[in-house]
XYZ file of C-alpha atoms in Angstrom:
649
model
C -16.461 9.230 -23.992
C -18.721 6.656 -25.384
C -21.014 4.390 -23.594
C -20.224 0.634 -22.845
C -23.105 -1.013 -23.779
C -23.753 -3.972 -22.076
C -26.440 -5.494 -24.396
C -24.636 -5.413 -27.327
C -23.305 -9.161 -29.257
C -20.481 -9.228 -32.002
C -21.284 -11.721 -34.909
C -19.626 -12.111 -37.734
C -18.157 -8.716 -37.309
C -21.171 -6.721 -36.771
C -22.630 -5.352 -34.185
C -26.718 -6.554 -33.523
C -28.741 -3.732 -31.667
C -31.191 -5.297 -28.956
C -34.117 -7.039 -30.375
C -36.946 -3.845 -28.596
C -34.929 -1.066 -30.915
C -36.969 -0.435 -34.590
C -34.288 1.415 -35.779
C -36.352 4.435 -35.446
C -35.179 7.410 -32.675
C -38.033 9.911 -31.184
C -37.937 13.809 -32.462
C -36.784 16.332 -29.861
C -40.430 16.901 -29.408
C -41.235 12.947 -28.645
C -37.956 12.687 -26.427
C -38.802 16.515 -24.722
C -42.556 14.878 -23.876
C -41.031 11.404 -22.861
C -38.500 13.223 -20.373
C -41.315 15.257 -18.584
C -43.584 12.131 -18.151
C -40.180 10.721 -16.637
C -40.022 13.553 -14.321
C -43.671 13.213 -13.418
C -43.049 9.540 -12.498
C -44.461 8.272 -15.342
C -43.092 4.782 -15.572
C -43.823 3.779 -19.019
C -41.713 6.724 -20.167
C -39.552 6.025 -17.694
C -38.874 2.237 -18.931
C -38.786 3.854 -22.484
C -36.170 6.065 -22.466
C -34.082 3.461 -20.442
C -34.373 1.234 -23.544
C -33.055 4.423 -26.093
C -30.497 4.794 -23.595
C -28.948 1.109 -24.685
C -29.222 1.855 -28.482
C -26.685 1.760 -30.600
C -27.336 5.393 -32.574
C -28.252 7.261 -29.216
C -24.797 9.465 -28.538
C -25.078 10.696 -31.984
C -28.697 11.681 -31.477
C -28.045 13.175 -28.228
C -25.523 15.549 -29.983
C -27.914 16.840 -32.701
C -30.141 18.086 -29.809
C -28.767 19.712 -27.274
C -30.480 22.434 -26.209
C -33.930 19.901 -25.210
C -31.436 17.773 -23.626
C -30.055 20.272 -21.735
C -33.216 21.709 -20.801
C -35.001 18.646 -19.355
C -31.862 17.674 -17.711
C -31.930 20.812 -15.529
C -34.914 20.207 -14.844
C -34.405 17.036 -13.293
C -31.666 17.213 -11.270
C -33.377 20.585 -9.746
C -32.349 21.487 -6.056
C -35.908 20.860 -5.572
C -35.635 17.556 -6.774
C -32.395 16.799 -5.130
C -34.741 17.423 -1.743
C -37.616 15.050 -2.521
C -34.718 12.384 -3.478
C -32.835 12.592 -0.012
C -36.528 12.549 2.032
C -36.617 9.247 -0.947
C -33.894 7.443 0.411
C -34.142 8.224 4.289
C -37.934 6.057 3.696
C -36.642 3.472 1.586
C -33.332 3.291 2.184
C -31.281 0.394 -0.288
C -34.469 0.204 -2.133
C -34.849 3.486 -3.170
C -32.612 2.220 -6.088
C -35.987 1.653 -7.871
C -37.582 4.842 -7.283
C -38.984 6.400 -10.108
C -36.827 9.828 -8.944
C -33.730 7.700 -8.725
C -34.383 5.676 -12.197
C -34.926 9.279 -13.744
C -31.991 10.795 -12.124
C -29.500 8.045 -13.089
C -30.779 8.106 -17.092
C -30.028 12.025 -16.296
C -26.475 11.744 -15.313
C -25.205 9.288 -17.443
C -26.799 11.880 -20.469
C -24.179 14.085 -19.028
C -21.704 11.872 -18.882
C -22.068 10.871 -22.654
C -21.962 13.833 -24.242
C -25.227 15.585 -23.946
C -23.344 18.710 -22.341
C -20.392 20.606 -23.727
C -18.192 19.475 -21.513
C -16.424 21.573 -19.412
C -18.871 24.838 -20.075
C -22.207 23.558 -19.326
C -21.326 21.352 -16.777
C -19.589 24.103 -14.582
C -22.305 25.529 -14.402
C -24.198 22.007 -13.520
C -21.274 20.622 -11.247
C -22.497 21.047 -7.849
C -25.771 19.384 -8.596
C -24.331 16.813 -10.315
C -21.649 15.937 -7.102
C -24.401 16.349 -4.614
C -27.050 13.481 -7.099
C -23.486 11.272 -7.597
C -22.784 11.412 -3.406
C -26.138 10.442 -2.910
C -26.363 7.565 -4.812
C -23.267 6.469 -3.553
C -24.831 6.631 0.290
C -27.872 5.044 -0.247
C -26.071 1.759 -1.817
C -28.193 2.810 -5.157
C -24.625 2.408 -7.227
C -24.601 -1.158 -6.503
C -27.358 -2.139 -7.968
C -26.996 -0.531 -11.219
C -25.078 -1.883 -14.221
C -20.811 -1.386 -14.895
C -21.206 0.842 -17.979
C -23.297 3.327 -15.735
C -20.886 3.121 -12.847
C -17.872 3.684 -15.215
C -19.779 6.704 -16.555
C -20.460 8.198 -13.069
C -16.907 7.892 -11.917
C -16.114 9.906 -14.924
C -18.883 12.346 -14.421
C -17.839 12.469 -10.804
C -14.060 13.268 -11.269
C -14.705 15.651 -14.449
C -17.629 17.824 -12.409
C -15.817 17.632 -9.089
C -12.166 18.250 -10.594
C -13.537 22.013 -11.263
C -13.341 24.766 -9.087
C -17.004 24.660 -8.174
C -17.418 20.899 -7.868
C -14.168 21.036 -6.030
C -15.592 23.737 -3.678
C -18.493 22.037 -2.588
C -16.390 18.676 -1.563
C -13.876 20.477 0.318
C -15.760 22.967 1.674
C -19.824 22.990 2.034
C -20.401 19.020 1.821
C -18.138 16.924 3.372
C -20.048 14.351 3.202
C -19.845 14.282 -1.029
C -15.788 12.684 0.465
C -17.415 9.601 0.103
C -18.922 9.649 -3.092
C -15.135 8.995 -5.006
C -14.453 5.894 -2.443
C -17.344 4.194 -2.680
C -17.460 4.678 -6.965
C -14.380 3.018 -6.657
C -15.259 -0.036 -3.954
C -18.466 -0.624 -6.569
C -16.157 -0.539 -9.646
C -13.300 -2.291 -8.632
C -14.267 -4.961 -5.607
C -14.908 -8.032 -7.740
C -12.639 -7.813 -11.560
C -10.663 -5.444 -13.287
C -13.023 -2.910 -16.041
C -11.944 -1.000 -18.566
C -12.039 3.040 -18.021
C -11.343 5.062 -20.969
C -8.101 6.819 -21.139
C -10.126 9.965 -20.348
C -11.943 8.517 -17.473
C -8.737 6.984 -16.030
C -6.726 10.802 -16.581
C -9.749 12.408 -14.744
C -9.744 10.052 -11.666
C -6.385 11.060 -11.397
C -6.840 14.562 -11.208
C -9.677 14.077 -8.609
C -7.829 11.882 -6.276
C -4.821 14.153 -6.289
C -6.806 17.355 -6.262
C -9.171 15.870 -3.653
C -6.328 14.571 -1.263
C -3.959 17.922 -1.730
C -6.851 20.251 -0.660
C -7.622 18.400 2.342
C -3.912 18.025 3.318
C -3.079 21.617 2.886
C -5.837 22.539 5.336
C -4.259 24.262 8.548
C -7.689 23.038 10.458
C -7.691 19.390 9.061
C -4.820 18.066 11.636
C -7.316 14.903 12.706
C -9.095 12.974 10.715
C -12.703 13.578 10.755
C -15.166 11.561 10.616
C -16.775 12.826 7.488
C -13.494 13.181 5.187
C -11.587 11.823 2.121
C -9.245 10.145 4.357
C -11.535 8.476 6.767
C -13.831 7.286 3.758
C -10.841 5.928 1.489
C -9.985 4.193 5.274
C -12.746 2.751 5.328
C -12.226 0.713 2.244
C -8.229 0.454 2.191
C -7.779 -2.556 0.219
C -10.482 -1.124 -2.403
C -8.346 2.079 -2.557
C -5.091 0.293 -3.219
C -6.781 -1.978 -5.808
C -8.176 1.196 -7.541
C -4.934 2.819 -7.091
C -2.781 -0.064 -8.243
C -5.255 -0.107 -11.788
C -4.900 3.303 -12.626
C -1.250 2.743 -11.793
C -0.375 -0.298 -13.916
C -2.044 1.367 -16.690
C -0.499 4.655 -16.693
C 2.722 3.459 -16.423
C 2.656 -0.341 -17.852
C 3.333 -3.732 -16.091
C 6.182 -4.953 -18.814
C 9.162 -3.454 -19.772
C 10.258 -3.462 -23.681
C 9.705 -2.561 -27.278
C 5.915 -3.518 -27.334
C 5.016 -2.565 -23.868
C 4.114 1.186 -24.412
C 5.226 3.923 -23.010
C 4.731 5.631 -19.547
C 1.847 7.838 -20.519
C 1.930 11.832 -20.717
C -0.197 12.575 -18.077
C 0.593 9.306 -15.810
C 2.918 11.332 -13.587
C 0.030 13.138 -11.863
C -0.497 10.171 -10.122
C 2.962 10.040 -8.438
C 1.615 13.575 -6.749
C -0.948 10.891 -4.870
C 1.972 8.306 -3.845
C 3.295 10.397 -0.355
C -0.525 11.136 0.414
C -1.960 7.649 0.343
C 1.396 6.339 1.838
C 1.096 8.485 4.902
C -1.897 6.152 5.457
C -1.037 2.940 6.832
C -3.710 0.633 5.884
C -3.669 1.710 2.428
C -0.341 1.331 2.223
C 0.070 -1.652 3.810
C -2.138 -3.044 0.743
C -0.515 -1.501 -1.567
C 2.885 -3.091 -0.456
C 1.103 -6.314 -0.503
C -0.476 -6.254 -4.089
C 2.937 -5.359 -5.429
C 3.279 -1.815 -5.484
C 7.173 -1.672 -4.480
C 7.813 -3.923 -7.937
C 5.564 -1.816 -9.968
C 7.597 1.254 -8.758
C 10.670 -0.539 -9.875
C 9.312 -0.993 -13.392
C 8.353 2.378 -13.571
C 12.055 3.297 -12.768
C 13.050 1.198 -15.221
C 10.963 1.989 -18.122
C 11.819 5.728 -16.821
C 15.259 4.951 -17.311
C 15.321 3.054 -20.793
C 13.642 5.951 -22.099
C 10.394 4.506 -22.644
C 8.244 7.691 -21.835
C 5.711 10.064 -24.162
C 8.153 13.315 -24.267
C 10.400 15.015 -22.085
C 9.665 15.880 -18.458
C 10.941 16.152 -14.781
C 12.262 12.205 -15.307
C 14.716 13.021 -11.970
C 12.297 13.873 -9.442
C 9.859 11.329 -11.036
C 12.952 8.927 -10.192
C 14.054 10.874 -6.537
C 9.554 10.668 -5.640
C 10.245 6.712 -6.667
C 13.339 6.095 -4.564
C 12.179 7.786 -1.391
C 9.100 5.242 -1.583
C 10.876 1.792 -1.569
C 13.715 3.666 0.938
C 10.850 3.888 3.250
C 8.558 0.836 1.981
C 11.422 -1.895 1.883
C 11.101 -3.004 5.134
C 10.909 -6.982 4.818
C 12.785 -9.522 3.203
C 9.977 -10.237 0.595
C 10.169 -6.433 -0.699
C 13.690 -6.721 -0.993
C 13.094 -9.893 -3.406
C 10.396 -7.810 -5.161
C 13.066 -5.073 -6.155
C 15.627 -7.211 -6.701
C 13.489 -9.196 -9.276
C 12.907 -5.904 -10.947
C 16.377 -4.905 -11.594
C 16.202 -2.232 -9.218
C 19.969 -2.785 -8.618
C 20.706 -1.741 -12.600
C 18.152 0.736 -12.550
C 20.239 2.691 -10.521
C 23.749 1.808 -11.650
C 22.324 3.416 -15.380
C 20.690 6.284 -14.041
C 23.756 8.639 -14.457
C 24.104 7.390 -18.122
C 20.437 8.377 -18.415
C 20.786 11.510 -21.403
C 21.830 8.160 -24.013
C 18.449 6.910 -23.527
C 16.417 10.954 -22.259
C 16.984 14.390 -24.515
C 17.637 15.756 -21.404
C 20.812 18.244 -20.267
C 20.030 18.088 -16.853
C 23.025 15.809 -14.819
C 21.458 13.591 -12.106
C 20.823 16.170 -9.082
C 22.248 16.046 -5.901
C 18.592 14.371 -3.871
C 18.493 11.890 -6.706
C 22.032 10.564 -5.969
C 21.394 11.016 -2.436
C 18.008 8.223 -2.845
C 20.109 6.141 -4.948
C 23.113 6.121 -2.588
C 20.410 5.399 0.573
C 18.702 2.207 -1.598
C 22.110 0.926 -2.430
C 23.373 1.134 1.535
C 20.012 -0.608 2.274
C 20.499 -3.771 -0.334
C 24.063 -3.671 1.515
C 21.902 -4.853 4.858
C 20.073 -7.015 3.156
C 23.010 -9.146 1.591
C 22.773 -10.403 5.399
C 19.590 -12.678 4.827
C 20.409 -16.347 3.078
C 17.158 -16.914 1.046
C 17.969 -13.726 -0.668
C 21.601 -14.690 -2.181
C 20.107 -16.046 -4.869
C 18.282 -12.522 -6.214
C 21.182 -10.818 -5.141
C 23.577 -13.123 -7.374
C 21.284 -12.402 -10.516
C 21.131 -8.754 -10.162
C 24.945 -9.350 -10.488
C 24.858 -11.354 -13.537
C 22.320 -8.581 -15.253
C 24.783 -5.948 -14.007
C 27.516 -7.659 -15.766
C 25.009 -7.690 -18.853
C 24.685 -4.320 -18.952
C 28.569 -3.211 -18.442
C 29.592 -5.016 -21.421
C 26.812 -3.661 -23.607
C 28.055 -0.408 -22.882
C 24.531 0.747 -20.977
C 26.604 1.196 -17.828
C 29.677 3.594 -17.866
C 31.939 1.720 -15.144
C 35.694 3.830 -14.421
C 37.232 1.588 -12.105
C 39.763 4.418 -11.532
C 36.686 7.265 -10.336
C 33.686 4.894 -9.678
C 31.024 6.889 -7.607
C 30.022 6.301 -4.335
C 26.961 4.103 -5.388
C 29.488 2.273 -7.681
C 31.397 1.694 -4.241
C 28.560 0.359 -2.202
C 27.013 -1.807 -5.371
C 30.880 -3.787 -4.757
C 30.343 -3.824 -1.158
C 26.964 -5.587 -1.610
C 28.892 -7.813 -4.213
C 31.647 -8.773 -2.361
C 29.115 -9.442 0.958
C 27.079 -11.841 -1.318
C 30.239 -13.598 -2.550
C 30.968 -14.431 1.188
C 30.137 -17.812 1.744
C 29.753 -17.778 5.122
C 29.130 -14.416 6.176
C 27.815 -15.294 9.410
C 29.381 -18.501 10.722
C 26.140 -20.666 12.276
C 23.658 -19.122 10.182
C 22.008 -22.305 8.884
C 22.227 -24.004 12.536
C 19.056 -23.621 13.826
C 18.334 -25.707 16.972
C 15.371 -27.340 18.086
C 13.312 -25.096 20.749
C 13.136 -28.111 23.213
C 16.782 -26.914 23.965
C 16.948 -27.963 27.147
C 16.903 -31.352 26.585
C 17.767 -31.697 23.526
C 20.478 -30.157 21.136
C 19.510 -31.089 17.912
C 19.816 -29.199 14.741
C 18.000 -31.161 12.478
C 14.282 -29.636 12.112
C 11.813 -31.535 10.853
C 8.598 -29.602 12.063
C 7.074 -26.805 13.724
C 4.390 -25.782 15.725
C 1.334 -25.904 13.977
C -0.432 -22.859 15.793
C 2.344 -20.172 16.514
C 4.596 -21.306 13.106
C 7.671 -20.012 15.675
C 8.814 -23.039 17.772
C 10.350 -25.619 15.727
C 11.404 -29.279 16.876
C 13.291 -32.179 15.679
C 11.086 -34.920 16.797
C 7.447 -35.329 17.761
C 8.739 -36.495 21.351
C 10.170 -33.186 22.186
C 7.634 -31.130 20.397
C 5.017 -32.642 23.308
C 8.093 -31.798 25.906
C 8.334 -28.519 25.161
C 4.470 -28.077 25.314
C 4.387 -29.393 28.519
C 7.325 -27.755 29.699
C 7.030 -23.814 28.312
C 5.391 -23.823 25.545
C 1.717 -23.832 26.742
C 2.095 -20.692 28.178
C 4.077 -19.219 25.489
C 1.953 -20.086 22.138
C -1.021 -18.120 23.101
C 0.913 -15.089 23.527
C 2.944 -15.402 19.948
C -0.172 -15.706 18.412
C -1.848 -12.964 20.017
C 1.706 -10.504 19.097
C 1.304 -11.682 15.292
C -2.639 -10.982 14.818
C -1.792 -7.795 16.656
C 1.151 -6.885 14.704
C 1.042 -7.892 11.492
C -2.283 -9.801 10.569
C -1.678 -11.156 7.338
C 2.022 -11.114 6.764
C 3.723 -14.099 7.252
C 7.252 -14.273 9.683
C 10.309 -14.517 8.616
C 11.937 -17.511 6.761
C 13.351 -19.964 9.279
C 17.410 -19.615 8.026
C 16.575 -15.343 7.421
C 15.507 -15.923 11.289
C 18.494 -17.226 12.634
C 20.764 -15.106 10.315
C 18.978 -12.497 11.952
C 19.381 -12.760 15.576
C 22.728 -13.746 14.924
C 24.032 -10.777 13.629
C 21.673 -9.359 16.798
C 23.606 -10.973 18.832
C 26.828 -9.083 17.396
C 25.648 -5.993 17.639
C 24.814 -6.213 21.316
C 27.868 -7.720 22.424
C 30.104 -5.125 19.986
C 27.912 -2.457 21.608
C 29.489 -3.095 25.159
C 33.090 -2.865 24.294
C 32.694 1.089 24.097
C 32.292 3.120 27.449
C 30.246 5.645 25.392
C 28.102 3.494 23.176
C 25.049 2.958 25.945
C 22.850 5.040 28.050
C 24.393 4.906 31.912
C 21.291 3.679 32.854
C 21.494 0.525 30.489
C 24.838 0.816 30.870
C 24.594 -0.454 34.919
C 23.364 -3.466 33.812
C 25.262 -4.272 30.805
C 28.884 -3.908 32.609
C 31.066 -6.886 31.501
C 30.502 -9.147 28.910
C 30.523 -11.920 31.408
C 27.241 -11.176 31.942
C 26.001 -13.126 29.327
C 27.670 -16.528 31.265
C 28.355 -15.002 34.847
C 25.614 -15.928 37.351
C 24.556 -11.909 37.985
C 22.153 -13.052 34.658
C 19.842 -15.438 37.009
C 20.071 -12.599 39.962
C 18.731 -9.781 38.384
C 16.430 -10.691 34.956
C 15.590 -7.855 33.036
C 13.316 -7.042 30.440
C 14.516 -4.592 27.563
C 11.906 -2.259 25.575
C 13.125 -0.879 23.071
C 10.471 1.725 21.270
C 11.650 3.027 18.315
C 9.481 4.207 15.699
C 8.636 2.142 12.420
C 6.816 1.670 9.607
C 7.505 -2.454 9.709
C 5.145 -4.385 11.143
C 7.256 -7.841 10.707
C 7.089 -10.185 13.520
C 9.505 -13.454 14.683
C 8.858 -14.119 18.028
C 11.117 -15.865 19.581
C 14.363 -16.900 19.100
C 17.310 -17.956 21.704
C 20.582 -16.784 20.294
C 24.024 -17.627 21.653
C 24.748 -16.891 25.417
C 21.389 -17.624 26.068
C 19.652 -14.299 24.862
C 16.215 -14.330 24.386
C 14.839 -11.664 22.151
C 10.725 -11.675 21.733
C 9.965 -8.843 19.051
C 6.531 -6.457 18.870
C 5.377 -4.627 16.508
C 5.608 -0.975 16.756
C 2.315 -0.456 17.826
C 3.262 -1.991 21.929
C 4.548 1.487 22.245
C 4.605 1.146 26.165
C 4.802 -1.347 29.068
C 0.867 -0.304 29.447
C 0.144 -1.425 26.069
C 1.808 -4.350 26.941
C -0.128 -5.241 29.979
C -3.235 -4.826 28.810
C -2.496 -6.742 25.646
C -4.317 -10.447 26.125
C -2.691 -13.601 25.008
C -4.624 -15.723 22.652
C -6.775 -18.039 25.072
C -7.901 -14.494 26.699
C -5.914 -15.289 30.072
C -2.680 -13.691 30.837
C -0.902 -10.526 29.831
C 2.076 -9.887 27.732
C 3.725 -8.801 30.549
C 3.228 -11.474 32.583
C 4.116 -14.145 30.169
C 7.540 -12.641 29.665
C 8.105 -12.758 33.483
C 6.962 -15.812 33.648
C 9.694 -16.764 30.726
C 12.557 -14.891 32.137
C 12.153 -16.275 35.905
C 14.832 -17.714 37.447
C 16.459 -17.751 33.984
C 18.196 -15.489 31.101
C 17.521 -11.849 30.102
C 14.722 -11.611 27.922
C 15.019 -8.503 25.490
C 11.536 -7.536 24.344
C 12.299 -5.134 21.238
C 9.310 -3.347 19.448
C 10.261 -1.760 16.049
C 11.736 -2.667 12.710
C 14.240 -5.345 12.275
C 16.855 -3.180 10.920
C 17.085 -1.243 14.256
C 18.137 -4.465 15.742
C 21.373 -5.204 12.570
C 22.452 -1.370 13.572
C 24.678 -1.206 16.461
C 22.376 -1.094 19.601
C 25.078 1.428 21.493
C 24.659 4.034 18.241
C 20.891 3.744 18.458
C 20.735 4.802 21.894
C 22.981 7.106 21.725
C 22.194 8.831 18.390
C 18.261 8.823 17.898
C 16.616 11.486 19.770
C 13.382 8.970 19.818
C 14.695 5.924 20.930
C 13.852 5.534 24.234
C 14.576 2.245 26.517
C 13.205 1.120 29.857
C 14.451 -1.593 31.795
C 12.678 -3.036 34.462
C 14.576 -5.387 36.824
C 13.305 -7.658 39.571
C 15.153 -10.126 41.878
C 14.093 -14.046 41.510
C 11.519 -15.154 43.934
């Protein structure tokens, strides 16, 4: 790996060395005296061999000597030296960077990183030194402060030293602390613009990062996360992660599909070994998701699929790992768009025809067809949302495409089961009016006013909406003061940065809520008894037992979506006011503050349902809520509800 060097101009084709080189590089004698001023803190030989460092000739030179390299090297980054460096940096702290031991040290490593050592044989035996100099630079803040070709050369240095059994060792085992030496390369190299790595340097990060993360998750001891660790360093930084993550991703396996675009690289699926492990994390997933991960997944499945990979290898669990993910990851309307927009849809109706495009006899496996089957059942929920149609409708159109170009095999006499639920979601999008009302979406003032023409909304909680500036000040004065604070306390809690739900996707969605409930209560076996008691008769939902006995419903089922629309008044005056996961517990819900500091949750609710309708306060994903609420209860071993009733004062 050659160094990027920084001071280098291009004109007229050639390259001009900087204006302090002569031309003329020292003997191994000269360069062997230079080095052990260096080490004696000698700054003029210090500054010297900084400057031979940026010439154009030094790599080659390097090469031709060796052995003095390697012996003033060793020297320098002695254990001894390692010492005086850490009692260094505990005095100076983030200006140690200009240390004469640091300025020495850093020349040393990136000599090892450019070729000076026969890499892998010398450096094995160099490696723990080498991870224990790289982690402390990385603590004392020293890495900022130096230039990118260095830091690209220490990541590389880093991941080749540490991806050996000995550098491995000593992360995972006698210096936890050298976690955070991989994280915070990667917050210095990656926070501000993208950098080139060389394909080497980008193959070893890989290595380390899955190597790294496997070791610590196949510890029997390592069931919390410690305070010193991979994980609680690379949480630390989550967005950096992803963004590191998402680089090394996009160029492994390409961001364009095509003759032209290159092909998914040999050694790019390592990489998918990572995707479970950082997914298990939230915050780093929840960047991920956000800086388009689910719709570079569906590019890789579709540049999997047209073939477009260096050689044959395990393309079907490459494809199952791939499928799990945006199972699991597709949890908003958004991501859903994101797929769709990425032909997920004919990615998978082409998968069986896959051994046209892959010299492969394998037949698509039973787990793969099982993912496939499970992505296809989900896009069949998700024909239920209106702003969606529209990506739906041209994942049709590229469907047809590909039937009459022969890259889809359609019998219409044996079509498969995902060839059965691709019609459903076909037919479903052809419905015009799947859910009768969907686009009536009354103003929140709606006790005074039944309007359906919205022409605003409220500028703080972006969930009431009004037709008029007259009953937008009714409705504060009315309810709404009391009820804005809390909706924006629920969304910073919940969901931060993600936006809710499109207005018409909102009203789609509590309508088909609204189904399910009411479908749920015309079985004698599809509730708990104790929900049950209160749910008897339909007629509750216009009978006057509603304004005797208001109830709140929690429902806490486990999810990974953290989308929030709070709140919406359905048909027979239903109020449902959604959580995220995370208000686990009528505790967690009385201690939560609203967003002027004054008030609970719980109190706001009461204070919403008094004297008035049920108010169902559901925390968990979305798609819960579509699914028949008397098979949820009934089926899920974790859903758990609690109803608490209390008679109007």
């Amino acid at each position: 790996m050659q160094m990027q060097h920084q001071t280098f101009h291009i004109k007229q084709g050639m390259f001009i060395p900087p204006a302090h080189w002569d031309g003329k590089l020292p003997s191994s004698a000269t360069f062997r005296r230079l080095m052990q001023k260096s080490i004696d803190d000698d700054l003029n030989s210090i500054h010297a061999l900084e400057k031979l460092v940026e010439t154009y000739a030094w790599s080659g030179w390097m090469n031709q000597n060796t052995d003095e390299v390697k012996t003033v090297v060793l020297d320098a980054l002695s254990s001894s030296r390692l010492s005086d460096a850490q009692s260094v940096a505990l005095r100076l702290g983030e200006d140690s960077w200009n240390a004469p031991i640091f300025r020495v040290c850093l020349l040393c490593l990136r000599l090892c990183a450019t070729g000076a050592f026969k890499i892998p044989s010398t450096l094995r035996k160099l490696g723990g030194q080498v991870v224990r100099w790289i982690t402390l630079l990385c603590r004392t803040r020293i890495i900022s402060q130096i230039d990118q070709g260095a830091k690209e050369d220490l990541i590389a240095l880093f991941a080749i030293v540490s991806a050996q059994q000995d550098g491995l060792a000593i992360i995972t085992e006698n210096d936890p602390l050298a976690f955070h030496a991989f994280p915070s390369l990667m917050v210095t190299t990656f926070s501000h613009q993208v950098h080139k790595f060389t394909e080497q340097a980008y193959l070893y990060a890989y290595n380390l990062l899955s190597s790294i993360l496997q070791a610590y998750y196949l510890k029997p001891s390592r069931v919390v996360i410690e305070d010193e660790s991979v994980v609680a360093a690379m949480l630390a930084h989550p967005k950096e992660t992803a963004d590191f993550f998402m680089h090394t991703w996009r160029w492994a396996f390409g961001v364009l599909v095509g003759p032209g675009t290159g092909s998914v690289r040999r050694h790019a699926f390592f990489q998918l070994q990572c995707v479970p492990l950082l997914t298990s994390l939230p915050d780093i997933r929840r960047h991920l998701v956000e800086c388009g991960f689910i719709a570079s997944m569906c590019i890789t499945a579709r540049k999997i699929v047209r073939g477009e990979v260096e050689g044959p290898s395990n393309v079907f669990t490459i494809l199952s790992i791939i499928l799990n993910f945006l199972v699991n990851q597709v949890n908003r309307p958004k991501h859903m768009r994101e797929a769709l927009d990425a032909h997920i849809i004919s990615t998978i109706l082409r998968i069986p025809d896959m051994s046209s495009s892959i010299a492969t006899d394998i037949h698509m496996s039973v787990p793969l067809e099982k993912s496939c089957f499970g992505f296809m059942t989900k896009c069949m929920t998700y024909t239920l949302f209106p702003t969606l149609r529209s990506s739906f409708k041209r994942s049709i159109v590229r469907v047809d495409e590909l039937v009459d170009r022969g890259a889809i095999t359609w019998r219409a006499d044996n079509c498969s089961r995902i060839q059965r639920m691709y019609l459903r979601c076909m037919m479903a999008v052809s419905e015009p009016n799947r859910y009768d009302g969907w686009n009536k979406i009354p103003c929140s003032n709606s006790k005074s006013c039944k309007s359906t023409t919205i022409i605003g909304e409220c500028a703080r909680c972006e969930v009431a909406k009004y037709c008029s500036v007259a009953c937008q000040k009714s409705h504060w004065k009315t309810s709404h003061k009391t009820t804005c604070g809390i909706i924006q306390a629920l969304k910073k809690s919940s969901c931060g940065d993600l936006a809710p739900l499109d207005l018409f996707d909102n009203v789609a969605l509590h309508f088909a809520c609204k189904r399910a409930i009411l479908s749920s209560m015309e079985s004698d076996t599809s509730l708990k008894p104790r929900l049950r008691s209160l749910f008897d008769s339909r007629d509750m939902f216009t009978g006057p037992s509603v304004r005797d006995t208001p109830t709140v419903l929690i429902n806490l089922w486990p999810s990974g979506s953290q989308m929030l629309s709070v709140p919406v008044e359905c048909e027979h005056d239903i109020s449902i006011v959604r959580c995220s996961a995370l208000l686990a517990s009528l505790d967690n819900i009385r201690n939560m503050k609203s967003g002027d500091g004054e008030g609970s949750v719980l109190e706001t609710v009461e204070a919403l349902r008094a004297g008035g309708p049920p108010v169902a306060l559901m925390a968990g994903d979305w798609m819960g809520m579509i699914t028949p609420l008397g098979q949820l209860l009934s089926d899920s071993p974790s859903f758990e509800v609690e109803i608490r009733a209390r008679p109007v004062d």
